[in-house]
Amino acid sequence: MVTVDSLLETADDWIVDRPKTVVVAFLVLTLVFAGGLGSISSDAGTSQFVEGNPAQEAYEDVNAEFGGSPFAADVGSTQIIHRGNNVLSKPALLRSLTLQERVQERESLRISSTSTAATIVAQQLEPSATTVSAQQRAIRDATPAQIDAAVKQAAQTPGFTSLLSTDFNPQAASASATIGTIQHRVPAGLSSTAGAGGTSPLTPMQLTVEQIADRTQGDFTVFGSGILSNELNSVIGDSMAIVVPAAALLIIVFLVFAYRDPVDLLLGIIALVMTIIWTFGFMGLAGIPFSQMLIAVPVLLLAVGIDFGIHTVNRYREERATGAGIHEAMRPTTDQLLVAFFIVTGTTVIGFSANLISDLGPIRDLGLVAGIGIVFTFLIFGVFLPSMKVLLDEARIRLGIPEFGSTAIGSGNSVLARSLTAGNWCAKRGPKVFLALMLLSGAVAGAYGTGVDTSFSNEDFLPPEENPDYIEALPEPFAPGDYSVTGTLNFLEDNFESAQSSSVTIYIDAPLRQDDALQQINRVNDEPPDALISEDRRANPESIVSVIESRTDQDPEFAQLVARNDQNGDGIPDDNLEVVYDYLLSSSSRGQTLNYLSDDYRSTRVVYSAESDASQDEVAAAGREMASRYRMHAIATGQTVVFAAITDVIFNSAIESLVLALIATAIFLVFIYWVLERRPSLGIVNLIPIVWTIAVLAGTMRYFGIPLNVLTATILSIAIGLGIDYSAHIVHRFAEEYDPTRDIHDALDKTVRGTGGALAGSMLTTSSGTGVLALAITPILGQFGLVIALSVFLSFVASILITPSAAVLWERVVITQPADQPA
């Protein structure tokens, strides 16, 4: 029969008696995994989170069928922002058309169409001016007064004002900024997603347009998904270039303190590097792309690996201090720590794997890769590192190399040793009161933490508009690149009413030839939600109805057609709608019509403007309410609605993963302590500090204004895995030291002085190494680093302070209870 003791004996035989074989096998596996490093691709930005979301699918349908919005997320479009004192003046309009002409000359840009305010003004002057050269002639031949009149007339057409900044003055025919759109033909299947490796097929095109714009007179800014994708990918590399060296420096400093021996320090670093190679090599071999979320994986692996390494060396040193030889010291070390590492690995994998139930693919990838990485960490630090330590110490003796700092951390009567026993002091004098106070504080913090904000936006992944001074002062090769996307997005938000964050689109997929189709679109606009802009309690969205109304004002023949098919005299046709659509598509309004109506007359979009101070949730809720009013099949979409839906998924995933991780961890701990010690109730003792840690962590996040975003939302379940790391070491060491016939406080004192010292070194190293993520350029990584550091620190505090009192009460309730009551 296979037992725990027999398994440990087999492991000892390999680790202690055949160390060379073990080391060679692990080095060969390292070479195998290293072969996968070159196959790692990258993925970045928000697109990786929205796949499969109904609102996103509708959004993609809108972008595929309608090309009118200059802010559409269709990767087939490039936006050109033109700024100046008056971008509607004659010289500015000519500069805009010059840029259009130069761009269209490049066949590599695969341009299918261009649309700018200059084009619309030129066609008001000369309706037959369909080419850029003809439009340039129309502008050049016109007087300033004629151009002003053309601008005023264009202001009456749907969509024109959305191309202009909010300071547009129709009377003065002036605006400080305008935005134009270039449509590109991109390969099939790449019109709404980034290409392989997290890049966009538009990136080279938009960078070329940017070069042309830089050589054209005028203040032009090029923006689009290609440039966004390029900067998102660049910011990953720049963040890593800053974070990794800083983290490595801090980790090495604290590892020097923890190991105090250059050979042991080198061994620990080699094991950490092997862990990273194995995990990222696995990603390459498995075809899992590297995203911004997965930057957290090496941080998490370093956290657990550092802990395992320090514990192994520290425990080994304790045994050596008794006079035991190398082999005699390593056997009890591995006997105890392999079990502790197994408990930690099991609970940590449960914490990470709980994210596999998320509806968001990147979060599932994080759970999978982190779980696999923790298993690799267990094997490398539980098997390879002890074997290598045996070989190194044997070589030391042969070569006469001295040892440095070979005493265990926390031993003796040092300040650290005395501070570690603070929890023991509380456990001696009032364990019930102390534990009650700690649980009460956790409950209060947890209740406060339920109000933590939840967010999902592009800004989470983008660098700040202006980097901090310390970032800008970094020398090469650490200096980051120049980023413009955030500034451009902020400019669009501040200066254009139709930015996506202040609008919502209703996508209607239904036969629009039926007589009441347009009436339905018009009828639902009474008494709109407060988040939508309205006048006299009626919304005035941009839609095919507004195109018809505009054309009616300009075209007497069309006005007569509408009147003949308007049964109730409200100006909206409710008969022969196909004839009305055919007229629009055969006129100069064809482009505007196709912005809101598909060419098969089976779908349309209605765009509502939202109040600038309305929140993302309010705008999304308003969109859903408007969609519910239609009797046709309608769905609210647009970036605001998509991001609000993802925010809900993030929150639900965080709660579901937390509950699953807690339940699975509790079951695992109860089972494993029953198998190992025949004391399943120790699993509950192990869990108490973790529950307190999670509750206080949630409250701390709210206090510091750290939201639950796609990365920090995973921390609740991950905190279980990392937190168990600390309490499991304490509880398992306590179980080893505990003797019912002796004073429990002797066992607790030996536990916290031995294991607590290693935990202190691990906490300092891990919290500083993870906290350095705050230096990352993207806010989401900085927030995640701070939360991980907080999680590690709180887990350490809880394990040292709370576990002793919980253990004392455990003995009183379970061990000293009457014999006829089950334990």
PDB file of N, CA and C in Angstrom, residues 222-300:
ATOM      1  N   VAL A 222      -2.611  61.356 -36.319  1.00  0.00           N
ATOM      2  CA  VAL A 222      -3.184  60.120 -36.869  1.00  0.00           C
ATOM      3  C   VAL A 222      -3.497  59.171 -35.718  1.00  0.00           C
ATOM      4  N   PHE A 223      -4.678  58.592 -35.770  1.00  0.00           N
ATOM      5  CA  PHE A 223      -5.128  57.705 -34.691  1.00  0.00           C
ATOM      6  C   PHE A 223      -5.899  56.538 -35.276  1.00  0.00           C
ATOM      7  N   GLY A 224      -5.812  55.390 -34.609  1.00  0.00           N
ATOM      8  CA  GLY A 224      -6.552  54.214 -35.069  1.00  0.00           C
ATOM      9  C   GLY A 224      -6.107  52.980 -34.327  1.00  0.00           C
ATOM     10  N   SER A 225      -6.766  51.862 -34.615  1.00  0.00           N
ATOM     11  CA  SER A 225      -6.484  50.628 -33.891  1.00  0.00           C
ATOM     12  C   SER A 225      -5.073  50.119 -34.147  1.00  0.00           C
ATOM     13  N   GLY A 226      -4.500  50.422 -35.301  1.00  0.00           N
ATOM     14  CA  GLY A 226      -3.136  49.991 -35.582  1.00  0.00           C
ATOM     15  C   GLY A 226      -2.130  50.687 -34.682  1.00  0.00           C
ATOM     16  N   ILE A 227      -2.271  51.998 -34.542  1.00  0.00           N
ATOM     17  CA  ILE A 227      -1.390  52.753 -33.655  1.00  0.00           C
ATOM     18  C   ILE A 227      -1.645  52.357 -32.206  1.00  0.00           C
ATOM     19  N   LEU A 228      -2.913  52.160 -31.853  1.00  0.00           N
ATOM     20  CA  LEU A 228      -3.253  51.727 -30.502  1.00  0.00           C
ATOM     21  C   LEU A 228      -2.603  50.380 -30.198  1.00  0.00           C
ATOM     22  N   SER A 229      -2.731  49.433 -31.128  1.00  0.00           N
ATOM     23  CA  SER A 229      -2.134  48.110 -30.942  1.00  0.00           C
ATOM     24  C   SER A 229      -0.622  48.209 -30.814  1.00  0.00           C
ATOM     25  N   ASN A 230      -0.009  49.055 -31.640  1.00  0.00           N
ATOM     26  CA  ASN A 230       1.442  49.212 -31.610  1.00  0.00           C
ATOM     27  C   ASN A 230       1.913  49.736 -30.252  1.00  0.00           C
ATOM     28  N   GLU A 231       1.196  50.725 -29.711  1.00  0.00           N
ATOM     29  CA  GLU A 231       1.602  51.280 -28.425  1.00  0.00           C
ATOM     30  C   GLU A 231       1.315  50.314 -27.280  1.00  0.00           C
ATOM     31  N   LEU A 232       0.214  49.565 -27.373  1.00  0.00           N
ATOM     32  CA  LEU A 232      -0.104  48.597 -26.328  1.00  0.00           C
ATOM     33  C   LEU A 232       0.959  47.513 -26.253  1.00  0.00           C
ATOM     34  N   ASN A 233       1.424  47.069 -27.411  1.00  0.00           N
ATOM     35  CA  ASN A 233       2.483  46.065 -27.416  1.00  0.00           C
ATOM     36  C   ASN A 233       3.812  46.656 -26.941  1.00  0.00           C
ATOM     37  N   SER A 234       4.083  47.881 -27.331  1.00  0.00           N
ATOM     38  CA  SER A 234       5.336  48.515 -26.923  1.00  0.00           C
ATOM     39  C   SER A 234       5.378  48.756 -25.421  1.00  0.00           C
ATOM     40  N   VAL A 235       4.228  49.090 -24.836  1.00  0.00           N
ATOM     41  CA  VAL A 235       4.211  49.418 -23.421  1.00  0.00           C
ATOM     42  C   VAL A 235       4.485  48.180 -22.576  1.00  0.00           C
ATOM     43  N   ILE A 236       4.172  46.989 -23.095  1.00  0.00           N
ATOM     44  CA  ILE A 236       4.508  45.765 -22.369  1.00  0.00           C
ATOM     45  C   ILE A 236       6.027  45.645 -22.248  1.00  0.00           C
ATOM     46  N   GLY A 237       6.699  45.781 -23.388  1.00  0.00           N
ATOM     47  CA  GLY A 237       8.158  45.672 -23.372  1.00  0.00           C
ATOM     48  C   GLY A 237       8.805  46.749 -22.531  1.00  0.00           C
ATOM     49  N   ASP A 238       8.291  47.985 -22.636  1.00  0.00           N
ATOM     50  CA  ASP A 238       8.872  49.077 -21.862  1.00  0.00           C
ATOM     51  C   ASP A 238       8.646  48.873 -20.366  1.00  0.00           C
ATOM     52  N   SER A 239       7.455  48.382 -20.011  1.00  0.00           N
ATOM     53  CA  SER A 239       7.168  48.121 -18.598  1.00  0.00           C
ATOM     54  C   SER A 239       8.094  47.042 -18.054  1.00  0.00           C
ATOM     55  N   MET A 240       8.270  45.983 -18.841  1.00  0.00           N
ATOM     56  CA  MET A 240       9.149  44.900 -18.396  1.00  0.00           C
ATOM     57  C   MET A 240      10.592  45.390 -18.257  1.00  0.00           C
ATOM     58  N   ALA A 241      11.016  46.280 -19.172  1.00  0.00           N
ATOM     59  CA  ALA A 241      12.384  46.794 -19.131  1.00  0.00           C
ATOM     60  C   ALA A 241      12.639  47.615 -17.872  1.00  0.00           C
ATOM     61  N   ILE A 242      11.587  48.217 -17.330  1.00  0.00           N
ATOM     62  CA  ILE A 242      11.728  48.998 -16.105  1.00  0.00           C
ATOM     63  C   ILE A 242      11.552  48.122 -14.873  1.00  0.00           C
ATOM     64  N   VAL A 243      10.509  47.290 -14.898  1.00  0.00           N
ATOM     65  CA  VAL A 243      10.115  46.528 -13.715  1.00  0.00           C
ATOM     66  C   VAL A 243      11.094  45.396 -13.413  1.00  0.00           C
ATOM     67  N   VAL A 244      11.468  44.635 -14.440  1.00  0.00           N
ATOM     68  CA  VAL A 244      12.290  43.446 -14.198  1.00  0.00           C
ATOM     69  C   VAL A 244      13.633  43.788 -13.540  1.00  0.00           C
ATOM     70  N   PRO A 245      14.403  44.756 -14.071  1.00  0.00           N
ATOM     71  CA  PRO A 245      15.671  45.075 -13.390  1.00  0.00           C
ATOM     72  C   PRO A 245      15.466  45.576 -11.957  1.00  0.00           C
ATOM     73  N   ALA A 246      14.437  46.434 -11.772  1.00  0.00           N
ATOM     74  CA  ALA A 246      14.193  46.959 -10.425  1.00  0.00           C
ATOM     75  C   ALA A 246      13.786  45.845  -9.477  1.00  0.00           C
ATOM     76  N   ALA A 247      12.898  44.954  -9.950  1.00  0.00           N
ATOM     77  CA  ALA A 247      12.475  43.835  -9.114  1.00  0.00           C
ATOM     78  C   ALA A 247      13.652  42.908  -8.821  1.00  0.00           C
ATOM     79  N   ALA A 248      14.452  42.645  -9.848  1.00  0.00           N
ATOM     80  CA  ALA A 248      15.600  41.756  -9.665  1.00  0.00           C
ATOM     81  C   ALA A 248      16.567  42.328  -8.632  1.00  0.00           C
ATOM     82  N   LEU A 249      16.798  43.652  -8.706  1.00  0.00           N
ATOM     83  CA  LEU A 249      17.718  44.282  -7.758  1.00  0.00           C
ATOM     84  C   LEU A 249      17.206  44.157  -6.326  1.00  0.00           C
ATOM     85  N   LEU A 250      15.920  44.479  -6.126  1.00  0.00           N
ATOM     86  CA  LEU A 250      15.355  44.398  -4.784  1.00  0.00           C
ATOM     87  C   LEU A 250      15.333  42.960  -4.272  1.00  0.00           C
ATOM     88  N   ILE A 251      14.961  42.036  -5.158  1.00  0.00           N
ATOM     89  CA  ILE A 251      14.906  40.629  -4.758  1.00  0.00           C
ATOM     90  C   ILE A 251      16.282  40.133  -4.348  1.00  0.00           C
ATOM     91  N   ILE A 252      17.292  40.489  -5.128  1.00  0.00           N
ATOM     92  CA  ILE A 252      18.648  40.044  -4.807  1.00  0.00           C
ATOM     93  C   ILE A 252      19.098  40.627  -3.470  1.00  0.00           C
ATOM     94  N   VAL A 253      18.776  41.910  -3.221  1.00  0.00           N
ATOM     95  CA  VAL A 253      19.154  42.536  -1.946  1.00  0.00           C
ATOM     96  C   VAL A 253      18.555  41.767  -0.775  1.00  0.00           C
ATOM     97  N   PHE A 254      17.254  41.444  -0.870  1.00  0.00           N
ATOM     98  CA  PHE A 254      16.615  40.746   0.241  1.00  0.00           C
ATOM     99  C   PHE A 254      17.024  39.282   0.302  1.00  0.00           C
ATOM    100  N   LEU A 255      17.330  38.679  -0.856  1.00  0.00           N
ATOM    101  CA  LEU A 255      17.813  37.308  -0.837  1.00  0.00           C
ATOM    102  C   LEU A 255      19.191  37.225  -0.179  1.00  0.00           C
ATOM    103  N   VAL A 256      19.996  38.254  -0.381  1.00  0.00           N
ATOM    104  CA  VAL A 256      21.289  38.304   0.302  1.00  0.00           C
ATOM    105  C   VAL A 256      21.072  38.290   1.812  1.00  0.00           C
ATOM    106  N   PHE A 257      20.057  39.060   2.263  1.00  0.00           N
ATOM    107  CA  PHE A 257      19.732  39.068   3.690  1.00  0.00           C
ATOM    108  C   PHE A 257      19.222  37.702   4.142  1.00  0.00           C
ATOM    109  N   ALA A 258      18.393  37.070   3.315  1.00  0.00           N
ATOM    110  CA  ALA A 258      17.784  35.799   3.703  1.00  0.00           C
ATOM    111  C   ALA A 258      18.796  34.657   3.685  1.00  0.00           C
ATOM    112  N   TYR A 259      19.627  34.593   2.619  1.00  0.00           N
ATOM    113  CA  TYR A 259      20.565  33.475   2.495  1.00  0.00           C
ATOM    114  C   TYR A 259      21.889  33.738   3.208  1.00  0.00           C
ATOM    115  N   ARG A 260      22.409  34.976   3.075  1.00  0.00           N
ATOM    116  CA  ARG A 260      23.687  35.365   3.682  1.00  0.00           C
ATOM    117  C   ARG A 260      24.837  34.436   3.284  1.00  0.00           C
ATOM    118  N   ASP A 261      24.708  33.835   2.135  1.00  0.00           N
ATOM    119  CA  ASP A 261      25.744  32.941   1.635  1.00  0.00           C
ATOM    120  C   ASP A 261      25.712  33.002   0.111  1.00  0.00           C
ATOM    121  N   PRO A 262      26.837  33.338  -0.544  1.00  0.00           N
ATOM    122  CA  PRO A 262      26.812  33.521  -2.002  1.00  0.00           C
ATOM    123  C   PRO A 262      26.441  32.256  -2.762  1.00  0.00           C
ATOM    124  N   VAL A 263      26.852  31.091  -2.267  1.00  0.00           N
ATOM    125  CA  VAL A 263      26.523  29.848  -2.972  1.00  0.00           C
ATOM    126  C   VAL A 263      25.033  29.564  -2.884  1.00  0.00           C
ATOM    127  N   ASP A 264      24.454  29.708  -1.689  1.00  0.00           N
ATOM    128  CA  ASP A 264      23.018  29.500  -1.534  1.00  0.00           C
ATOM    129  C   ASP A 264      22.227  30.546  -2.319  1.00  0.00           C
ATOM    130  N   LEU A 265      22.727  31.779  -2.339  1.00  0.00           N
ATOM    131  CA  LEU A 265      22.066  32.832  -3.113  1.00  0.00           C
ATOM    132  C   LEU A 265      22.036  32.467  -4.595  1.00  0.00           C
ATOM    133  N   LEU A 266      23.184  32.023  -5.128  1.00  0.00           N
ATOM    134  CA  LEU A 266      23.250  31.637  -6.533  1.00  0.00           C
ATOM    135  C   LEU A 266      22.326  30.461  -6.817  1.00  0.00           C
ATOM    136  N   LEU A 267      22.245  29.512  -5.925  1.00  0.00           N
ATOM    137  CA  LEU A 267      21.369  28.363  -6.103  1.00  0.00           C
ATOM    138  C   LEU A 267      19.907  28.795  -6.151  1.00  0.00           C
ATOM    139  N   GLY A 268      19.530  29.701  -5.244  1.00  0.00           N
ATOM    140  CA  GLY A 268      18.151  30.189  -5.243  1.00  0.00           C
ATOM    141  C   GLY A 268      17.801  30.921  -6.521  1.00  0.00           C
ATOM    142  N   ILE A 269      18.728  31.732  -7.028  1.00  0.00           N
ATOM    143  CA  ILE A 269      18.473  32.481  -8.262  1.00  0.00           C
ATOM    144  C   ILE A 269      18.373  31.531  -9.460  1.00  0.00           C
ATOM    145  N   ILE A 270      19.252  30.523  -9.501  1.00  0.00           N
ATOM    146  CA  ILE A 270      19.183  29.546 -10.598  1.00  0.00           C
ATOM    147  C   ILE A 270      17.833  28.848 -10.610  1.00  0.00           C
ATOM    148  N   ALA A 271      17.328  28.479  -9.440  1.00  0.00           N
ATOM    149  CA  ALA A 271      16.030  27.811  -9.360  1.00  0.00           C
ATOM    150  C   ALA A 271      14.903  28.737  -9.822  1.00  0.00           C
ATOM    151  N   LEU A 272      14.988  30.009  -9.468  1.00  0.00           N
ATOM    152  CA  LEU A 272      13.969  30.970  -9.911  1.00  0.00           C
ATOM    153  C   LEU A 272      13.986  31.112 -11.429  1.00  0.00           C
ATOM    154  N   VAL A 273      15.172  31.225 -12.004  1.00  0.00           N
ATOM    155  CA  VAL A 273      15.285  31.358 -13.460  1.00  0.00           C
ATOM    156  C   VAL A 273      14.736  30.113 -14.154  1.00  0.00           C
ATOM    157  N   MET A 274      15.044  28.941 -13.615  1.00  0.00           N
ATOM    158  CA  MET A 274      14.516  27.707 -14.199  1.00  0.00           C
ATOM    159  C   MET A 274      12.987  27.690 -14.169  1.00  0.00           C
ATOM    160  N   THR A 275      12.416  28.166 -13.075  1.00  0.00           N
ATOM    161  CA  THR A 275      10.949  28.211 -12.959  1.00  0.00           C
ATOM    162  C   THR A 275      10.340  29.076 -14.057  1.00  0.00           C
ATOM    163  N   ILE A 276      10.934  30.242 -14.298  1.00  0.00           N
ATOM    164  CA  ILE A 276      10.435  31.145 -15.336  1.00  0.00           C
ATOM    165  C   ILE A 276      10.597  30.496 -16.716  1.00  0.00           C
ATOM    166  N   ILE A 277      11.740  29.865 -16.971  1.00  0.00           N
ATOM    167  CA  ILE A 277      11.977  29.221 -18.268  1.00  0.00           C
ATOM    168  C   ILE A 277      10.959  28.108 -18.507  1.00  0.00           C
ATOM    169  N   TRP A 278      10.730  27.285 -17.509  1.00  0.00           N
ATOM    170  CA  TRP A 278       9.765  26.188 -17.659  1.00  0.00           C
ATOM    171  C   TRP A 278       8.368  26.737 -17.967  1.00  0.00           C
ATOM    172  N   THR A 279       7.959  27.749 -17.221  1.00  0.00           N
ATOM    173  CA  THR A 279       6.586  28.261 -17.374  1.00  0.00           C
ATOM    174  C   THR A 279       6.397  28.947 -18.714  1.00  0.00           C
ATOM    175  N   PHE A 280       7.322  29.820 -19.091  1.00  0.00           N
ATOM    176  CA  PHE A 280       7.163  30.532 -20.353  1.00  0.00           C
ATOM    177  C   PHE A 280       7.445  29.611 -21.540  1.00  0.00           C
ATOM    178  N   GLY A 281       8.315  28.642 -21.346  1.00  0.00           N
ATOM    179  CA  GLY A 281       8.507  27.650 -22.390  1.00  0.00           C
ATOM    180  C   GLY A 281       7.238  26.847 -22.624  1.00  0.00           C
ATOM    181  N   PHE A 282       6.560  26.512 -21.536  1.00  0.00           N
ATOM    182  CA  PHE A 282       5.268  25.823 -21.660  1.00  0.00           C
ATOM    183  C   PHE A 282       4.276  26.676 -22.441  1.00  0.00           C
ATOM    184  N   MET A 283       4.242  27.978 -22.167  1.00  0.00           N
ATOM    185  CA  MET A 283       3.338  28.871 -22.900  1.00  0.00           C
ATOM    186  C   MET A 283       3.619  28.821 -24.395  1.00  0.00           C
ATOM    187  N   GLY A 284       4.912  28.887 -24.755  1.00  0.00           N
ATOM    188  CA  GLY A 284       5.273  28.843 -26.168  1.00  0.00           C
ATOM    189  C   GLY A 284       4.891  27.527 -26.802  1.00  0.00           C
ATOM    190  N   LEU A 285       5.143  26.412 -26.120  1.00  0.00           N
ATOM    191  CA  LEU A 285       4.812  25.099 -26.664  1.00  0.00           C
ATOM    192  C   LEU A 285       3.296  24.895 -26.747  1.00  0.00           C
ATOM    193  N   ALA A 286       2.550  25.491 -25.810  1.00  0.00           N
ATOM    194  CA  ALA A 286       1.093  25.340 -25.790  1.00  0.00           C
ATOM    195  C   ALA A 286       0.385  26.374 -26.658  1.00  0.00           C
ATOM    196  N   GLY A 287       1.126  27.356 -27.202  1.00  0.00           N
ATOM    197  CA  GLY A 287       0.517  28.367 -28.064  1.00  0.00           C
ATOM    198  C   GLY A 287      -0.304  29.395 -27.321  1.00  0.00           C
ATOM    199  N   ILE A 288       0.012  29.649 -26.048  1.00  0.00           N
ATOM    200  CA  ILE A 288      -0.713  30.655 -25.263  1.00  0.00           C
ATOM    201  C   ILE A 288      -0.003  31.996 -25.425  1.00  0.00           C
ATOM    202  N   PRO A 289      -0.685  33.021 -25.971  1.00  0.00           N
ATOM    203  CA  PRO A 289      -0.015  34.315 -26.195  1.00  0.00           C
ATOM    204  C   PRO A 289       0.264  35.037 -24.887  1.00  0.00           C
ATOM    205  N   PHE A 290       1.317  35.827 -24.902  1.00  0.00           N
ATOM    206  CA  PHE A 290       1.680  36.610 -23.717  1.00  0.00           C
ATOM    207  C   PHE A 290       0.919  37.927 -23.744  1.00  0.00           C
ATOM    208  N   SER A 291       0.100  38.158 -22.735  1.00  0.00           N
ATOM    209  CA  SER A 291      -0.682  39.388 -22.644  1.00  0.00           C
ATOM    210  C   SER A 291      -0.228  40.180 -21.434  1.00  0.00           C
ATOM    211  N   GLN A 292      -0.777  41.383 -21.297  1.00  0.00           N
ATOM    212  CA  GLN A 292      -0.416  42.222 -20.158  1.00  0.00           C
ATOM    213  C   GLN A 292      -0.776  41.546 -18.841  1.00  0.00           C
ATOM    214  N   MET A 293      -1.863  40.764 -18.831  1.00  0.00           N
ATOM    215  CA  MET A 293      -2.247  40.075 -17.607  1.00  0.00           C
ATOM    216  C   MET A 293      -1.192  39.070 -17.182  1.00  0.00           C
ATOM    217  N   LEU A 294      -0.555  38.417 -18.165  1.00  0.00           N
ATOM    218  CA  LEU A 294       0.404  37.367 -17.843  1.00  0.00           C
ATOM    219  C   LEU A 294       1.734  37.919 -17.349  1.00  0.00           C
ATOM    220  N   ILE A 295       1.890  39.243 -17.360  1.00  0.00           N
ATOM    221  CA  ILE A 295       3.061  39.831 -16.700  1.00  0.00           C
ATOM    222  C   ILE A 295       3.026  39.482 -15.210  1.00  0.00           C
ATOM    223  N   ALA A 296       1.810  39.240 -14.686  1.00  0.00           N
ATOM    224  CA  ALA A 296       1.670  38.892 -13.272  1.00  0.00           C
ATOM    225  C   ALA A 296       2.246  37.521 -12.962  1.00  0.00           C
ATOM    226  N   VAL A 297       2.332  36.630 -13.956  1.00  0.00           N
ATOM    227  CA  VAL A 297       2.748  35.251 -13.692  1.00  0.00           C
ATOM    228  C   VAL A 297       4.166  35.162 -13.133  1.00  0.00           C
ATOM    229  N   PRO A 298       5.181  35.761 -13.787  1.00  0.00           N
ATOM    230  CA  PRO A 298       6.516  35.672 -13.182  1.00  0.00           C
ATOM    231  C   PRO A 298       6.570  36.264 -11.792  1.00  0.00           C
ATOM    232  N   VAL A 299       5.772  37.293 -11.546  1.00  0.00           N
ATOM    233  CA  VAL A 299       5.736  37.896 -10.215  1.00  0.00           C
ATOM    234  C   VAL A 299       5.210  36.885  -9.201  1.00  0.00           C
ATOM    235  N   LEU A 300       4.127  36.186  -9.566  1.00  0.00           N
ATOM    236  CA  LEU A 300       3.543  35.194  -8.664  1.00  0.00           C
ATOM    237  C   LEU A 300       4.488  34.017  -8.444  1.00  0.00           C
TER     238      LEU A 300
END
